[in-house]
Coordinates of C-alpha atoms in Angstrom, one line a residue:
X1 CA 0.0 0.0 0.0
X2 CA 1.2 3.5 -0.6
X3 CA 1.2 6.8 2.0
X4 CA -2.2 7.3 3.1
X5 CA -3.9 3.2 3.0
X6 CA -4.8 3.3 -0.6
X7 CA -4.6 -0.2 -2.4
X8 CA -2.6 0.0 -5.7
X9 CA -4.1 -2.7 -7.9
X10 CA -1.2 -2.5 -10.8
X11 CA 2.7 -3.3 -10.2
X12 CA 3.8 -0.1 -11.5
X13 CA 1.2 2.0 -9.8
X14 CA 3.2 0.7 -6.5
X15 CA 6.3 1.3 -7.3
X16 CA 5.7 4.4 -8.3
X17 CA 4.3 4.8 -4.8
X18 CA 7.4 3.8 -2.8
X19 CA 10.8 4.4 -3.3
X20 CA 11.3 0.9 -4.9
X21 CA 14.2 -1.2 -5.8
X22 CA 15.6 -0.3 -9.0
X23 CA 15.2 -3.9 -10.4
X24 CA 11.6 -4.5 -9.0
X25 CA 10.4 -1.3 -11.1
X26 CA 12.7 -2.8 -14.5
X27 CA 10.9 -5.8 -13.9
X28 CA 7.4 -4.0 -13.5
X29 CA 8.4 -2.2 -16.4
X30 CA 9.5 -5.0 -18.7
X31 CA 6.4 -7.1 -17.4
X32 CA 3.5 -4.6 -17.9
X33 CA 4.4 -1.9 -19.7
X34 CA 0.9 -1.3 -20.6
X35 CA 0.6 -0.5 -16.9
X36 CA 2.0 3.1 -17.4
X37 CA -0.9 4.4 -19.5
X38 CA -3.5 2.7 -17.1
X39 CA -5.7 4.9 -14.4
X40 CA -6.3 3.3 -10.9
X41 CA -9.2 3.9 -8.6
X42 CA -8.3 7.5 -8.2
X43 CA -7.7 8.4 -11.5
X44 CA -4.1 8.4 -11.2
X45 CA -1.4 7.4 -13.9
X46 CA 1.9 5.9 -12.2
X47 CA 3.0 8.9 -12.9
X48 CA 0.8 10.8 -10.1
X49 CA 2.3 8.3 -7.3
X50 CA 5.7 8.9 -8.1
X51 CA 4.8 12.5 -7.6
X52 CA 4.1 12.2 -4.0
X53 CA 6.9 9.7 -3.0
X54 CA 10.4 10.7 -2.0
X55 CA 12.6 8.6 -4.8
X56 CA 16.2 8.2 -4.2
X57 CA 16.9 5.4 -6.4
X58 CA 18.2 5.4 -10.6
X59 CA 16.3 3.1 -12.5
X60 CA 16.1 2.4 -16.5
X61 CA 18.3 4.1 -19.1
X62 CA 16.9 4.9 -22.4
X63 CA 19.6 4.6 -24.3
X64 CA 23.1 3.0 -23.5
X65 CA 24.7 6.0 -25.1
X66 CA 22.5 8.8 -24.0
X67 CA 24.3 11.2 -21.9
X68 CA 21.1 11.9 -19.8
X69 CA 21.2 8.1 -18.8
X70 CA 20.6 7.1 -16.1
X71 CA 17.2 8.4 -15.7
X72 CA 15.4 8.5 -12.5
X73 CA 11.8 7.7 -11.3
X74 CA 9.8 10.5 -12.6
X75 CA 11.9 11.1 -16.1
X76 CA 11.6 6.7 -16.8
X77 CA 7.4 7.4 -16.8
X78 CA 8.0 10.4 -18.6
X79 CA 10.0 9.1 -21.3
X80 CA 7.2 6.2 -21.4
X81 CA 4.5 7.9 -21.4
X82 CA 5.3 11.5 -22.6
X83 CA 1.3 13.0 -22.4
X84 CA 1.1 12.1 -18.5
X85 CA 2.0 15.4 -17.3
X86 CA -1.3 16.7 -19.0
X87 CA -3.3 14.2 -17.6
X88 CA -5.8 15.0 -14.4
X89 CA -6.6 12.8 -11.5
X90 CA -9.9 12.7 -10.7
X91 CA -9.5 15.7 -8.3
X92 CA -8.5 17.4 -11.4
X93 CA -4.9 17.9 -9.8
X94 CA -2.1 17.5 -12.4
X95 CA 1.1 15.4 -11.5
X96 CA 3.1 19.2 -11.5
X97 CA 0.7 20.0 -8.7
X98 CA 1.0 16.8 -6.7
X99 CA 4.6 17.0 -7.0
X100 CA 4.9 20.9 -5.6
X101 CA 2.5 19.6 -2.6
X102 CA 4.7 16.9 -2.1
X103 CA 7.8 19.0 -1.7
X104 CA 9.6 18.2 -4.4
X105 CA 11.8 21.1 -6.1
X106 CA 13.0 21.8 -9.5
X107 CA 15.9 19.4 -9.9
X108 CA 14.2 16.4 -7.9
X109 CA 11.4 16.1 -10.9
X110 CA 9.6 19.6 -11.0
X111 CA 11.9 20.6 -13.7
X112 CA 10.9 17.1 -15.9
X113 CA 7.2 18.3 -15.8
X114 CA 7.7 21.9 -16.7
X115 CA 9.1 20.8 -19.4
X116 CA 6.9 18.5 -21.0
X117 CA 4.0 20.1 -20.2
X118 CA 4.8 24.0 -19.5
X119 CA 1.2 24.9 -19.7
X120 CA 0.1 23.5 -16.8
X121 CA 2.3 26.2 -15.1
X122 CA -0.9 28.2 -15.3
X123 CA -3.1 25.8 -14.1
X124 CA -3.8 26.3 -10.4
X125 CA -4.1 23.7 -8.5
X126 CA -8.1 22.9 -7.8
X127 CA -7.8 21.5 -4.2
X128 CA -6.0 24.5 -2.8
X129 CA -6.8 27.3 -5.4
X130 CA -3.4 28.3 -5.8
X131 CA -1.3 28.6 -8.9
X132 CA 1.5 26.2 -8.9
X133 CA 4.6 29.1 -7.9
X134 CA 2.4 29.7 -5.2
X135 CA 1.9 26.4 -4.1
X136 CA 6.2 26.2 -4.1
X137 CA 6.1 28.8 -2.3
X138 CA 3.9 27.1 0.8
X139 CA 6.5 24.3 0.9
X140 CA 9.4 26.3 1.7
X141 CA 10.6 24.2 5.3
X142 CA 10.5 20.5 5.4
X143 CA 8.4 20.6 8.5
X144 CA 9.3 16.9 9.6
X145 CA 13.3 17.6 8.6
X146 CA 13.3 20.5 10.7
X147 CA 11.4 18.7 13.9
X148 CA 13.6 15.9 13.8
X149 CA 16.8 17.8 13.7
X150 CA 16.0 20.2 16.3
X151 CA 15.5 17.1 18.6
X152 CA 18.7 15.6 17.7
X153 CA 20.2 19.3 19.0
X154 CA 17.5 19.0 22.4
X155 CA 18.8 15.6 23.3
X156 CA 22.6 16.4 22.6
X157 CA 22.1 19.3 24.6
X158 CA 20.1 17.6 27.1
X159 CA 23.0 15.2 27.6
X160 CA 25.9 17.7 27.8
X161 CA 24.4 19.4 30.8
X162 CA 24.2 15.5 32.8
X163 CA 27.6 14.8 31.1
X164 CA 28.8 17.9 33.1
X165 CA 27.4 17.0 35.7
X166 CA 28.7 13.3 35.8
X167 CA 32.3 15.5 35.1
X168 CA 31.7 17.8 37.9
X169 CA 31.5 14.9 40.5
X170 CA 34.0 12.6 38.8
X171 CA 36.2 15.2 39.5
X172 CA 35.5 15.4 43.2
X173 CA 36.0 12.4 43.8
X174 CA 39.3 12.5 42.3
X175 CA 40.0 15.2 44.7
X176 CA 38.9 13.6 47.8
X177 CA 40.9 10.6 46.3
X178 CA 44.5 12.5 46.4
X179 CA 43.5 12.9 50.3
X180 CA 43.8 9.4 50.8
X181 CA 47.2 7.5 50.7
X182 CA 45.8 4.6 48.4
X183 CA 48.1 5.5 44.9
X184 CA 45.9 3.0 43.0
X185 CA 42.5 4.7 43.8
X186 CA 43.8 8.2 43.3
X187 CA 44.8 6.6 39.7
X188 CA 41.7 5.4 39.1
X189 CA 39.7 8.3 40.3
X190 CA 41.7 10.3 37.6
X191 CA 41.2 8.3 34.9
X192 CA 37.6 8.3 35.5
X193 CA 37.1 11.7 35.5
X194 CA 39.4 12.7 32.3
X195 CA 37.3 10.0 31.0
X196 CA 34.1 11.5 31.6
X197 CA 35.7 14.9 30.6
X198 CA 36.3 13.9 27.2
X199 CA 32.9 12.3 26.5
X200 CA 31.7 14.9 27.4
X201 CA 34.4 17.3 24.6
X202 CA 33.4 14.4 22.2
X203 CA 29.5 16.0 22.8
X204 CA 29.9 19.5 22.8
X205 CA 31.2 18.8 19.5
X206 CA 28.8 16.7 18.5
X207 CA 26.3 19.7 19.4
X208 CA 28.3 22.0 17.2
X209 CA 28.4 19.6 14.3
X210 CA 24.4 18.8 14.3
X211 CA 23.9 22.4 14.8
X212 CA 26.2 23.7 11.8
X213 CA 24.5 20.8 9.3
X214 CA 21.3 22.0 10.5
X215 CA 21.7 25.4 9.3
X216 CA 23.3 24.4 6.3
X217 CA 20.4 22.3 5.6
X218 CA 17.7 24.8 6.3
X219 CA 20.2 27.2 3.5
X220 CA 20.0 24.3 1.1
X221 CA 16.3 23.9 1.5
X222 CA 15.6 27.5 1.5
X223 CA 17.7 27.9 -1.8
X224 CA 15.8 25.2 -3.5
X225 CA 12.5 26.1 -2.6
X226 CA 13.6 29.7 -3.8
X227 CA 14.6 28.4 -7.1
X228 CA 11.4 25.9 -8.2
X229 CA 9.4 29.7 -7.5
X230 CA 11.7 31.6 -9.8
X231 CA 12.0 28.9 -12.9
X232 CA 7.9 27.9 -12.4
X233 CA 7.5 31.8 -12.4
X234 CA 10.2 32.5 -15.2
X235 CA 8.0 29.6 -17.4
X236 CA 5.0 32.0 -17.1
X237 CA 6.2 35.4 -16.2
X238 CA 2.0 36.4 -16.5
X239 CA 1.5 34.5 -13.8
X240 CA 1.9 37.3 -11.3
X241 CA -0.8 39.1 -12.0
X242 CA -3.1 36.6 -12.3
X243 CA -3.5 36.8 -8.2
X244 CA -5.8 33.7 -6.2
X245 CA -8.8 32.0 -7.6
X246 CA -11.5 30.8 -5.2

């Protein structure tokens, strides 16, 4: 089943859906090609699914010499089926839409469908009224991305301050070791307190680290987002008078 419970009947249609194996979707492919011009109970081509799904993997070339080669997810369906961009679900949402709602910027597929069917740039999108650049521009934080990493920074900072701690009173013990005349516990007493010392070093820099790639990721994110606005807006310039539709 895909995100959201919805049975896929066709082999294609799910992997579309997921981020599949690159030879389960060669062998969906190769199997039942006719698949990829076939609508499922919502209307949707396999193209629509791979829309919404976060797709890491290469799949299918098109050509052995073909310097575009490999081709991923969303450029495979388009090369199979080139009129699927300008095909509706039966929300009438086109896959451009789907794909900008499911955060996906220019260079992750956004760019593919601009440019096989441009004129669904000025199309907005009929579940949320707005124009495709402004839909981009809803989507410009990865919401989960953000959460997660900003409790990877809570918990590392959480555990510095009872690292410090567990420092603090390593360290007096060591102290009220060197008071005693037993060599072999003042050694040990040391040892354990440099030790918790530099775990807790090894933190703080851990801390710095998650913090720096944080911000570099909200940049990248930011800079992306920033991009798929200017090149949907670029593709029809007209677009910015043409204001919200109810």
């Amino acid at each position: 089943k895909p995100p959201g419970g919805t049975t896929v009947p066709y082999p294609i249609h799910a992997c579309a859906s997921i981020d599949c194996p690159t030879p389960v979707l060669q062998l969906a492919l190769l199997s039942f090609a006719q698949e990829a011009f076939e609508t499922d109970a919502s209307g949707e081509l396999p193209l629509h699914k791979a829309c919404v799904t976060d797709h890491v993997a290469f799949v299918i070339t098109k050509d052995a010499d073909s310097p575009f080669s490999p081709l991923n997810i969303i450029q495979t369906l388009l090369y199979i089926d080139p009129l699927a961009p300008m095909f509706p679900n039966k929300k009438g949402q086109f896959p451009l839409h789907l794909a900008i709602a499911g955060d996906m910027d220019w260079e992750g597929g956004v760019g593919d469908l601009v440019a096989a069917a441009p004129d669904i740039v000025s199309l907005p999108d009929p579940v949320t009224k707005l124009y495709p650049f402004m839909l981009a521009a809803t989507k410009n934080c990865d919401d989960g991305i953000k959460q997660s990493a900003m409790r990877l920074i809570e918990n590392l900072e959480e555990l510095i301050e009872v690292l410090n701690k567990q420092g603090e009173e390593a360290e007096r013990k060591a102290e009220l070791a060197w008071k005693t005349r037993d060599e072999k516990e003042r050694i040990l007493a040391d040892e354990a307190a440099v030790k918790k010392w530099q775990v807790l070093e090894d933190n703080l820099l851990n801390l710095e680290n998650a913090k720096r790639i944080h911000a570099h990721e909200k940049i990248n994110r930011e800079v992306s987002s920033c991009d798929t606005i200017y090149r949907l807006l670029r593709t029809m310039p007209s677009l910015i008078d043409g204001g919200w539709r109810c």
